[in-house]
Amino acid sequence: MQMPDPDQSVLARKEAIVAGLGRILPADAVISDPAETRAYECDALTAYRCPPLAAVLPSTTEEVAAVLRFCHEQGVKVVPRGSGTSLAGGALPTADSIILGVARMNAVLETDYANRVIRVQTGRTNLSVTGAVEADDFFYAPDPSSQLACAIAGNIGMNSGGAHCLKYGVTTNNLLGVKLVTMQGEIVELGGAHLDAAGYDLLGVLCGSEGQLGVVTEATLRILRKPEGARPIMMGFDANEVAGACVSDIIKAGVLPVAIEFMDRPCIRACEAFAKAGYPDVEALLIVEVEGSEAEIEEQLAKIKEIALRHNPTELRESRSAEQSAAIWKGRKSAFGAMGQINDYMCLDGTIPVSQLPHVLRRIGEMSKEFGLDVANVFHAGDGNMHPLILFDANKPGDLERCEAFGAEILKLCVEVGGCLTGEHGVGVEKRDLMLAQYTPEDIEAQLRVKDVFDPKWLLNPAKVFPLETTETRRAA
Amino acid sequence: MEPRDEAELAGIVADAAAAGRALCIKGGGTRQELGHPVEGASLSLRGVSGITLYEPGALTLVARAGTPLDEIEAALAAEGQRLPFEPMDHRLLFGTDGAPTIGGVVAANVSGPRRVQAGACRDSLIGVRFVDGSGAVLKNGGRVMKNVTGYDLVKLMAGSHGTLGVLTEVSFKLLPAPETAATLRIAGLGDAEAVAAMSAALGSPYDVTGAAHLPAGTGDGPLTLIRLEGFEKSIAYRSAALRDQLGRFGPVEIETDATEVAARWAGLRDARAVSGGAGDIWRISVKPGDGPAARAALGPETVSHFDWGGGLIWARVPEGQDVRAALAGIPGHATLVRASAATKARLGVFQPEAPPLARIAAGLRARFDPRGILNPGRMG
Ligand SMILES: Cc1cc2nc3c(=O)[nH]c(=O)nc-3n(CC(O)[C@H](O)[C@H](O)COP(=O)(O)OP(=O)(O)OC[C@H]3O[C@@H](n4cnc5c(N)ncnc54)[C@H](O)[C@@H]3O)c2cc1C
Ligand SMILES: Cc1cc2nc3c(=O)[nH]c(=O)nc-3n(C[C@H](O)[C@H](O)[C@H](O)COP(=O)(O)OP(=O)(O)OC[C@H]3O[C@@H](n4cnc5c(N)ncnc54)[C@H](O)[C@@H]3O)c2cc1C
């Protein structure tokens, strides 16, 4: 992974910069000891690492503003960080940058059931937002699998989604307002507890901008009343095509499940070996979950079953109890852990139009033979978000490189059939150089204009999202 | 000018940019009164029309910007689907005719009562193609519902009123149309009680898709209205459960006649209660809990009603009244939707922005439309 050469003048001023940060923040909020900055040298994409110049952990929005003002004046780059669970290297530091972590800012500021909003500091973890309201039967809908660890800050940075986004949308659909600190150190509010902020939809642009337009310190989130109940149904098919057609038919019939998960045979086998959930050995498995009152669940499941039966499933298992529901989900939820047991793997994240599912799975199978690496597929079928897992052996020379090349081919295939390079993990450094497969240089230029306006000196989260050659002149200016 | 396709349109914009000639962008022209008047050569998108892709099994639609909304709604209805955000029809409010286009809907980010449950137009919009002020053809997003590849310019284009680019193609995520719908009605509530009742309904597990209140002085008001949509059995169950829950606010009647339910929500969507009569029309967005105070602040001569559970107020006020001054201290924003050019010029159409945000907006405009030729002045 090519990164720009660090700014020598900044490296040379390290001591003065750390001292300057020390004048702004309490002593325990500035970390510059190389042994301690190591904790910040990468995110969950551990293949790439680089210790930052320093890391800071402010406790208030005002402190964040003061840090950014100082860094802006000094020409020091800043990498915002939530919990560091990005899988795209979105929070990867450079040697000449400081990490600005919001982990200490994790308070609930306001819970307002009448208006169905919660206001939190962005260091709060995703799951603990729901935790703050679930005793009153409310929840925060976006549910990335990393929800126990990842912060609202990073969810906003990556516009994260989860299994339930078919019905409830992703972060951008559930975010009403933020307190944002610009790189110049100005504190501004976008949106609020009311709907549809005035003027241009800057909140919409900020969400998913991967920490490159400003630092969010507070967020106003939509909370929803929990449904009365939820129940899954599991079905097995002897061909991917048939399972794909079944997904389309369910959607066309007007049933809107909260989740439709798809697993292929290699994935089913691995999960079964690991979790012993009692999965059948079939070519393709669908798990469909519906919500509502008991009667509504029955009605929806009956419709889904009727559709499934038209496709001759080799297996049809409707949950009748909480235990059965848990058993159905158990294998799916352990997919990543299960694969990790067998092998090293690389988890991809691309999106395709659902109609292309059979074609894409077939092509991945063919490419798997060409590259000599196995692939297991698990994904959110309702919205076409695929997570092919490519298995490789990290100790075998050349395997990682082959795996990366294979991954890039799969993502290009996603784009070719009308999809995109990333559905939920973000571009970061991981997919930066593939951007030109999806966008023309002019399309990218249009995005860079937005960055120019928010961060004219190009200091925020450097070298992410865009191929380096497309940003070279701006970074040099 | 009426180009037939994107390439011809791009040429027109590039020529206009070279000559520094302003363009006034038109879809169906049903809402040219939205925003400030624009002086410029008329550029109609009517020729850039047609549905380019519709995949019912993937819940996706792609259409050229000049496609009449009617055509899109008919195609979706044939498959039992719909645009989730229920776009308003402005013809009543402005007394215009003509056919609203999907590009115009996106340019103004138009959403109706279902916004509380299904989100705004921008929430369903998943891709755009547009021509910027220099004539460059650009795209962002695509036709899949999950996409975090680069910055989300799709959202930026929604509601930018043609000032950052001329939309040529838009993609949407769709929803199945419900089998049936019902309206729950409670008569006689005051504003505060009505908002409390709507909050209770929206905070229930019964998946409410509309919550509006017509106060006294708006036809058959005071009348609080809650909408449920879905499969027939489910509607029966949820209506009964919600009626029990809302019983403490007063007797609840349930309306199930499909025509009546549809007509009622179309009326609310199109702001029928305020559209007749003289006076300026404002659209005010606040936190629902602030709704009653906001409506009170507008004064006794105002005709107004609530949508979005109390969070949206449509108000007709005496000509020239400064609604924003009256609402000072209540967070949110107010847009002057219908008024004389003089009043619009004096009060401004859109809510003034904090200086750093105004700077960002101006910066974006300068970069996407460096010659200032796209709907100049429309957003003030
Ligand atoms: C302040 C304000 C508040 C509003 N509130 C609501 C509301 O609450 N609910 C609601 O439903 N609607 C609301 N609208 C409305 C709405 O604007 C439009 O609905 C819609 O624009 C209709 O289609 P048309 O084709 O007739 O548009 P036109 O009248 O032709 O154009 C509408 C606007 O969009 C621009 N435009 C049209 N086509 C394109 C294109 N292809 N590319 C770029 N720009 C284009 C025009 O220049 C013009 O500024 C509001 C608008 C404003 C300004
Ligand atoms: C096991 C596992 C499962 C996962 N499952 C999912 C999933 O199902 N769905 C999904 O969407 N993602 C998933 N992810 C990816 C990851 O968890 C998400 O991207 C998450 O939102 C990152 O949050 P974070 O707080 O850890 O952010 P970080 O990794 O710290 O940062 C992510 C990005 O946000 C920016 N950022 C951080 N804080 C701020 C701030 N205060 N202001 C502005 N920008 C900021 C960063 O600069 C970076 O670009 C998974 C990751 C793992 C490890």
PDB file of N, CA and C in Angstrom, chain B residues 133-179:
ATOM      1  N   GLY B 133     -22.288  23.049 -13.768  1.00  0.00           N
ATOM      2  CA  GLY B 133     -22.347  24.360 -14.400  1.00  0.00           C
ATOM      3  C   GLY B 133     -21.295  24.611 -15.469  1.00  0.00           C
ATOM      4  N   SER B 134     -20.343  23.660 -15.619  1.00  0.00           N
ATOM      5  CA  SER B 134     -19.375  23.830 -16.692  1.00  0.00           C
ATOM      6  C   SER B 134     -19.750  22.955 -17.884  1.00  0.00           C
ATOM      7  N   GLY B 135     -20.793  22.142 -17.732  1.00  0.00           N
ATOM      8  CA  GLY B 135     -21.209  21.261 -18.822  1.00  0.00           C
ATOM      9  C   GLY B 135     -20.676  19.846 -18.686  1.00  0.00           C
ATOM     10  N   ALA B 136     -19.981  19.542 -17.581  1.00  0.00           N
ATOM     11  CA  ALA B 136     -19.469  18.178 -17.389  1.00  0.00           C
ATOM     12  C   ALA B 136     -20.604  17.247 -16.955  1.00  0.00           C
ATOM     13  N   VAL B 137     -20.613  16.052 -17.544  1.00  0.00           N
ATOM     14  CA  VAL B 137     -21.605  15.043 -17.153  1.00  0.00           C
ATOM     15  C   VAL B 137     -21.021  14.223 -16.002  1.00  0.00           C
ATOM     16  N   LEU B 138     -21.734  14.183 -14.873  1.00  0.00           N
ATOM     17  CA  LEU B 138     -21.212  13.519 -13.683  1.00  0.00           C
ATOM     18  C   LEU B 138     -22.208  12.519 -13.153  1.00  0.00           C
ATOM     19  N   LYS B 139     -21.680  11.514 -12.416  1.00  0.00           N
ATOM     20  CA  LYS B 139     -22.603  10.589 -11.757  1.00  0.00           C
ATOM     21  C   LYS B 139     -22.147  10.320 -10.327  1.00  0.00           C
ATOM     22  N   ASN B 140     -23.080   9.895  -9.522  1.00  0.00           N
ATOM     23  CA  ASN B 140     -22.768   9.523  -8.147  1.00  0.00           C
ATOM     24  C   ASN B 140     -23.803   8.515  -7.684  1.00  0.00           C
ATOM     25  N   GLY B 141     -23.389   7.620  -6.781  1.00  0.00           N
ATOM     26  CA  GLY B 141     -24.296   6.568  -6.357  1.00  0.00           C
ATOM     27  C   GLY B 141     -24.495   5.590  -7.494  1.00  0.00           C
ATOM     28  N   GLY B 142     -25.656   4.963  -7.558  1.00  0.00           N
ATOM     29  CA  GLY B 142     -25.891   3.990  -8.612  1.00  0.00           C
ATOM     30  C   GLY B 142     -27.288   3.439  -8.503  1.00  0.00           C
ATOM     31  N   ARG B 143     -27.422   2.120  -8.709  1.00  0.00           N
ATOM     32  CA  ARG B 143     -28.747   1.528  -8.620  1.00  0.00           C
ATOM     33  C   ARG B 143     -28.832   0.410  -7.593  1.00  0.00           C
ATOM     34  N   VAL B 144     -27.952   0.426  -6.617  1.00  0.00           N
ATOM     35  CA  VAL B 144     -28.058  -0.515  -5.508  1.00  0.00           C
ATOM     36  C   VAL B 144     -28.296   0.284  -4.228  1.00  0.00           C
ATOM     37  N   MET B 145     -29.057  -0.323  -3.287  1.00  0.00           N
ATOM     38  CA  MET B 145     -29.439   0.488  -2.141  1.00  0.00           C
ATOM     39  C   MET B 145     -28.341   0.696  -1.116  1.00  0.00           C
ATOM     40  N   LYS B 146     -27.336  -0.158  -1.121  1.00  0.00           N
ATOM     41  CA  LYS B 146     -26.246   0.069  -0.170  1.00  0.00           C
ATOM     42  C   LYS B 146     -25.000   0.411  -0.957  1.00  0.00           C
ATOM     43  N   ASN B 147     -24.452   1.562  -0.688  1.00  0.00           N
ATOM     44  CA  ASN B 147     -23.331   2.050  -1.474  1.00  0.00           C
ATOM     45  C   ASN B 147     -22.614   3.116  -0.658  1.00  0.00           C
ATOM     46  N   VAL B 148     -21.404   2.840  -0.256  1.00  0.00           N
ATOM     47  CA  VAL B 148     -20.643   3.856   0.474  1.00  0.00           C
ATOM     48  C   VAL B 148     -19.330   4.110  -0.253  1.00  0.00           C
ATOM     49  N   THR B 149     -19.396   4.087  -1.584  1.00  0.00           N
ATOM     50  CA  THR B 149     -18.198   4.265  -2.394  1.00  0.00           C
ATOM     51  C   THR B 149     -17.983   5.750  -2.677  1.00  0.00           C
ATOM     52  N   GLY B 150     -17.158   6.405  -1.881  1.00  0.00           N
ATOM     53  CA  GLY B 150     -16.914   7.833  -2.069  1.00  0.00           C
ATOM     54  C   GLY B 150     -17.972   8.676  -1.377  1.00  0.00           C
ATOM     55  N   TYR B 151     -17.900   9.995  -1.578  1.00  0.00           N
ATOM     56  CA  TYR B 151     -18.849  10.898  -0.901  1.00  0.00           C
ATOM     57  C   TYR B 151     -20.239  10.760  -1.511  1.00  0.00           C
ATOM     58  N   ASP B 152     -21.235  10.961  -0.671  1.00  0.00           N
ATOM     59  CA  ASP B 152     -22.627  10.811  -1.080  1.00  0.00           C
ATOM     60  C   ASP B 152     -23.154  12.124  -1.691  1.00  0.00           C
ATOM     61  N   LEU B 153     -22.811  12.347  -2.959  1.00  0.00           N
ATOM     62  CA  LEU B 153     -23.297  13.562  -3.632  1.00  0.00           C
ATOM     63  C   LEU B 153     -24.772  13.427  -4.003  1.00  0.00           C
ATOM     64  N   VAL B 154     -25.286  12.198  -3.925  1.00  0.00           N
ATOM     65  CA  VAL B 154     -26.716  11.992  -4.192  1.00  0.00           C
ATOM     66  C   VAL B 154     -27.538  12.863  -3.246  1.00  0.00           C
ATOM     67  N   LYS B 155     -27.152  12.849  -1.970  1.00  0.00           N
ATOM     68  CA  LYS B 155     -27.881  13.639  -0.979  1.00  0.00           C
ATOM     69  C   LYS B 155     -27.702  15.138  -1.270  1.00  0.00           C
ATOM     70  N   LEU B 156     -26.503  15.500  -1.662  1.00  0.00           N
ATOM     71  CA  LEU B 156     -26.236  16.923  -1.934  1.00  0.00           C
ATOM     72  C   LEU B 156     -27.128  17.439  -3.064  1.00  0.00           C
ATOM     73  N   MET B 157     -27.338  16.597  -4.067  1.00  0.00           N
ATOM     74  CA  MET B 157     -28.156  17.033  -5.208  1.00  0.00           C
ATOM     75  C   MET B 157     -29.634  17.131  -4.838  1.00  0.00           C
ATOM     76  N   ALA B 158     -30.088  16.244  -3.943  1.00  0.00           N
ATOM     77  CA  ALA B 158     -31.498  16.296  -3.540  1.00  0.00           C
ATOM     78  C   ALA B 158     -31.735  17.593  -2.777  1.00  0.00           C
ATOM     79  N   GLY B 159     -32.670  18.386  -3.221  1.00  0.00           N
ATOM     80  CA  GLY B 159     -32.966  19.629  -2.531  1.00  0.00           C
ATOM     81  C   GLY B 159     -32.039  20.771  -2.874  1.00  0.00           C
ATOM     82  N   SER B 160     -31.229  20.632  -3.918  1.00  0.00           N
ATOM     83  CA  SER B 160     -30.340  21.745  -4.272  1.00  0.00           C
ATOM     84  C   SER B 160     -30.970  22.644  -5.342  1.00  0.00           C
ATOM     85  N   HIS B 161     -32.213  22.384  -5.681  1.00  0.00           N
ATOM     86  CA  HIS B 161     -33.001  23.277  -6.553  1.00  0.00           C
ATOM     87  C   HIS B 161     -32.283  23.692  -7.831  1.00  0.00           C
ATOM     88  N   GLY B 162     -31.569  22.752  -8.399  1.00  0.00           N
ATOM     89  CA  GLY B 162     -30.934  23.031  -9.684  1.00  0.00           C
ATOM     90  C   GLY B 162     -29.761  23.991  -9.614  1.00  0.00           C
ATOM     91  N   THR B 163     -29.267  24.306  -8.414  1.00  0.00           N
ATOM     92  CA  THR B 163     -28.183  25.299  -8.315  1.00  0.00           C
ATOM     93  C   THR B 163     -26.790  24.668  -8.354  1.00  0.00           C
ATOM     94  N   LEU B 164     -26.721  23.327  -8.286  1.00  0.00           N
ATOM     95  CA  LEU B 164     -25.406  22.676  -8.334  1.00  0.00           C
ATOM     96  C   LEU B 164     -25.244  21.844  -9.602  1.00  0.00           C
ATOM     97  N   GLY B 165     -26.357  21.600 -10.284  1.00  0.00           N
ATOM     98  CA  GLY B 165     -26.298  20.786 -11.491  1.00  0.00           C
ATOM     99  C   GLY B 165     -27.695  20.562 -12.036  1.00  0.00           C
ATOM    100  N   VAL B 166     -27.760  20.214 -13.309  1.00  0.00           N
ATOM    101  CA  VAL B 166     -29.036  19.857 -13.921  1.00  0.00           C
ATOM    102  C   VAL B 166     -29.132  18.338 -13.880  1.00  0.00           C
ATOM    103  N   LEU B 167     -30.103  17.831 -13.153  1.00  0.00           N
ATOM    104  CA  LEU B 167     -30.260  16.383 -13.046  1.00  0.00           C
ATOM    105  C   LEU B 167     -30.707  15.818 -14.379  1.00  0.00           C
ATOM    106  N   THR B 168     -30.087  14.695 -14.782  1.00  0.00           N
ATOM    107  CA  THR B 168     -30.521  14.046 -16.018  1.00  0.00           C
ATOM    108  C   THR B 168     -31.100  12.662 -15.752  1.00  0.00           C
ATOM    109  N   GLU B 169     -30.673  12.025 -14.674  1.00  0.00           N
ATOM    110  CA  GLU B 169     -31.204  10.685 -14.360  1.00  0.00           C
ATOM    111  C   GLU B 169     -31.167  10.472 -12.852  1.00  0.00           C
ATOM    112  N   VAL B 170     -32.209   9.830 -12.345  1.00  0.00           N
ATOM    113  CA  VAL B 170     -32.291   9.584 -10.901  1.00  0.00           C
ATOM    114  C   VAL B 170     -32.690   8.129 -10.651  1.00  0.00           C
ATOM    115  N   SER B 171     -32.119   7.515  -9.587  1.00  0.00           N
ATOM    116  CA  SER B 171     -32.458   6.124  -9.238  1.00  0.00           C
ATOM    117  C   SER B 171     -33.068   6.096  -7.844  1.00  0.00           C
ATOM    118  N   PHE B 172     -34.044   5.219  -7.683  1.00  0.00           N
ATOM    119  CA  PHE B 172     -34.731   5.118  -6.401  1.00  0.00           C
ATOM    120  C   PHE B 172     -34.816   3.698  -5.903  1.00  0.00           C
ATOM    121  N   LYS B 173     -34.839   3.611  -4.590  1.00  0.00           N
ATOM    122  CA  LYS B 173     -35.218   2.384  -3.925  1.00  0.00           C
ATOM    123  C   LYS B 173     -36.727   2.483  -3.686  1.00  0.00           C
ATOM    124  N   LEU B 174     -37.452   1.401  -3.960  1.00  0.00           N
ATOM    125  CA  LEU B 174     -38.916   1.417  -3.881  1.00  0.00           C
ATOM    126  C   LEU B 174     -39.404   0.598  -2.702  1.00  0.00           C
ATOM    127  N   LEU B 175     -40.692   0.669  -2.471  1.00  0.00           N
ATOM    128  CA  LEU B 175     -41.313  -0.218  -1.486  1.00  0.00           C
ATOM    129  C   LEU B 175     -42.557  -0.847  -2.093  1.00  0.00           C
ATOM    130  N   PRO B 176     -42.931  -2.029  -1.581  1.00  0.00           N
ATOM    131  CA  PRO B 176     -44.209  -2.600  -2.019  1.00  0.00           C
ATOM    132  C   PRO B 176     -45.342  -1.663  -1.592  1.00  0.00           C
ATOM    133  N   ALA B 177     -46.352  -1.512  -2.436  1.00  0.00           N
ATOM    134  CA  ALA B 177     -47.531  -0.757  -2.023  1.00  0.00           C
ATOM    135  C   ALA B 177     -48.341  -1.650  -1.100  1.00  0.00           C
ATOM    136  N   PRO B 178     -48.941  -1.068  -0.068  1.00  0.00           N
ATOM    137  CA  PRO B 178     -49.668  -1.914   0.881  1.00  0.00           C
ATOM    138  C   PRO B 178     -50.974  -2.402   0.272  1.00  0.00           C
ATOM    139  N   GLU B 179     -51.428  -3.539   0.801  1.00  0.00           N
ATOM    140  CA  GLU B 179     -52.688  -4.107   0.351  1.00  0.00           C
ATOM    141  C   GLU B 179     -53.836  -3.162   0.712  1.00  0.00           C
TER     142      GLU B 179
END
